[in-house]
Amino acid sequence: MSFKERISELVDSKSHEFICINDKIWEFAEIRFQEHESAKLQMEVLKKEGFEVKKGLSGIDTAFFGSFGEGYPVIGILGEFDALSELSQKADMAVREPIVEGGNGHGCGHHTLGASSLASAVALKDYMKENNLKGTIRYYGCPAEESGGGKTFMVRDGYFKDVDVALTWHPSSSNCVLESGFLANVKVLFDFKGISAHAAASPELGRSALDAVELMNIGVNFLREHMIDEARIHYAITDAGGNSPNVVQHKAQVFYTIRALKSPQVQELFMRVKDIAKGAALMTGTEVTTRVVGGYSDYLANDTLSRIMAIHAKEVVNEIDYTDDELAYAEKFKNTLGVELKSMEKIMNLDKEAMKKPIMKGLLPPPKKLLGSSDVGDVSWVVPMAQFMGNCYALGTPAHSWQMVAQGKSSITHKGMIAAAKIMALTAAEVFQNPAVIDKIKEDHLENLDGNEYICPIADDVIPNQI
Ligand SMILES: [Zn+2]
């Protein structure tokens, strides 16, 4: 039996258990930094499977890893498991119907991401044991991918220092190995401090922090005319200084995310936004303090590793078949989509014929652009990485939608997660047994860095979970 067949068998032999984990984490639906039940469940599995577990990484209760084996090479498999707020939705319902009004839901498929990565690490461990292979397999439980940047803190604090190769994936509505496409970003809080006063009786005594926030936002909106096309800047006013118009607001806060293709471009824009904040403070007689609370680096795909992953991905996804019931299920959800389909068509460069299908099959070429960000980027600067998107939903299902939540426990998702576990385990097993490939992967990594060093977007004194 080939190693491919054996790995596949090992994943299949425990698939039921990991499908249950997928469904349970879907039900926990815990948002960033609150993933206590989701982390506990995964740590229990790791312990039961003989992994040594270390938790509380970077001072985050829900950040952990499980290690099996020892020495070189060290292969890291990354998992996520955080949900999103306001996306509670009943499973399998093709109409918007929350389970809990205002509750959380797995609108980015991270429950599947975690369950599958864990399944992959366990299958690899079983394969290592069977074949007496030397080396280390490590599953990383990475919390708070959504806005919290759990991995960035874990990278900053050195938890990936000894890792030779890392792999991950993300649930999607198509299959492809990613070449690039995650934007670097920085997340910053601007706090303005003014002087409160009676807005009618003694306005001349007041200095409005809310005025400063408004002027800052106007300044940044003018900045948009003079920045690079690929940059994105968005903000939320997180403290408007109270609810009384007749009290001059002595405090106000605005939360910014600044994104661009490369980390140095983000830093350059950040300096300009900071200058605008200072200008707003000067104009209003207020004071401003700036706090970076998170940040992601751009993603560096490792060529050799991505190529190996693509070979396995193609073979595995080509074997997936969908039943008539599954096709009808996907069609039902596809019919709820509108402009989202246009966006999918554009991002994946699909033709009209392909867009008629309820579900996408086979491996597609990588998209040229994905205008999101992920803390996977930070890992990719310090460890050679490959990642892919794995089909788990009806064609065109957008991330962060109720439709994605609704489909999160379907048999289509389950098939996608098992396929993903196989693809990562096969890629890792091949690398594991071939030191020359690891050398080549490391050469590629140096080429990717092109003489640049990783600069963590968050300073040493930034603590997690401030948002
Ligand atoms: Zn996601």
Coordinates of N, CA, C and O and ligand atoms in Angstrom, one line a residue, residues 80 108-110 113 145-146 170-171 399-400, ligand 1:
E80 N -7.8 27.0 13.4 CA -8.6 28.1 14.0 C -9.9 27.6 14.4 O -10.4 26.6 14.0
C108 N -17.2 32.0 9.1 CA -16.0 32.0 8.2 C -15.5 30.5 8.2 O -14.4 30.3 7.7
G109 N -16.3 29.6 8.8 CA -15.9 28.2 8.7 C -14.7 27.8 9.6 O -14.1 26.8 9.3
H110 N -14.4 28.6 10.6 CA -13.2 28.3 11.4 C -13.4 27.0 12.2 O -12.4 26.4 12.6
L113 N -12.2 24.5 9.9 CA -10.7 24.7 9.7 C -10.0 24.0 10.9 O -9.0 23.2 10.6
E145 N -8.6 34.6 15.1 CA -8.1 35.1 13.7 C -8.9 36.3 13.3 O -8.3 37.2 12.7
E146 N -10.2 36.3 13.7 CA -11.0 37.5 13.3 C -10.7 38.7 14.2 O -11.2 38.7 15.3
H170 N -8.3 26.9 4.4 CA -9.4 27.7 4.8 C -10.6 27.2 4.0 O -10.6 27.0 2.8
P171 N -11.8 26.9 4.7 CA -13.0 26.5 4.0 C -13.4 27.7 3.0 O -13.3 28.8 3.3
A399 N -17.8 34.6 2.5 CA -17.4 34.5 3.9 C -18.2 35.5 4.7 O -18.6 36.5 4.2
H400 N -18.3 35.3 6.0 CA -19.0 36.2 6.9 C -20.5 36.4 6.6 O -21.0 37.5 6.7
Ligands
ZN1 ZN -11.6 33.0 8.0

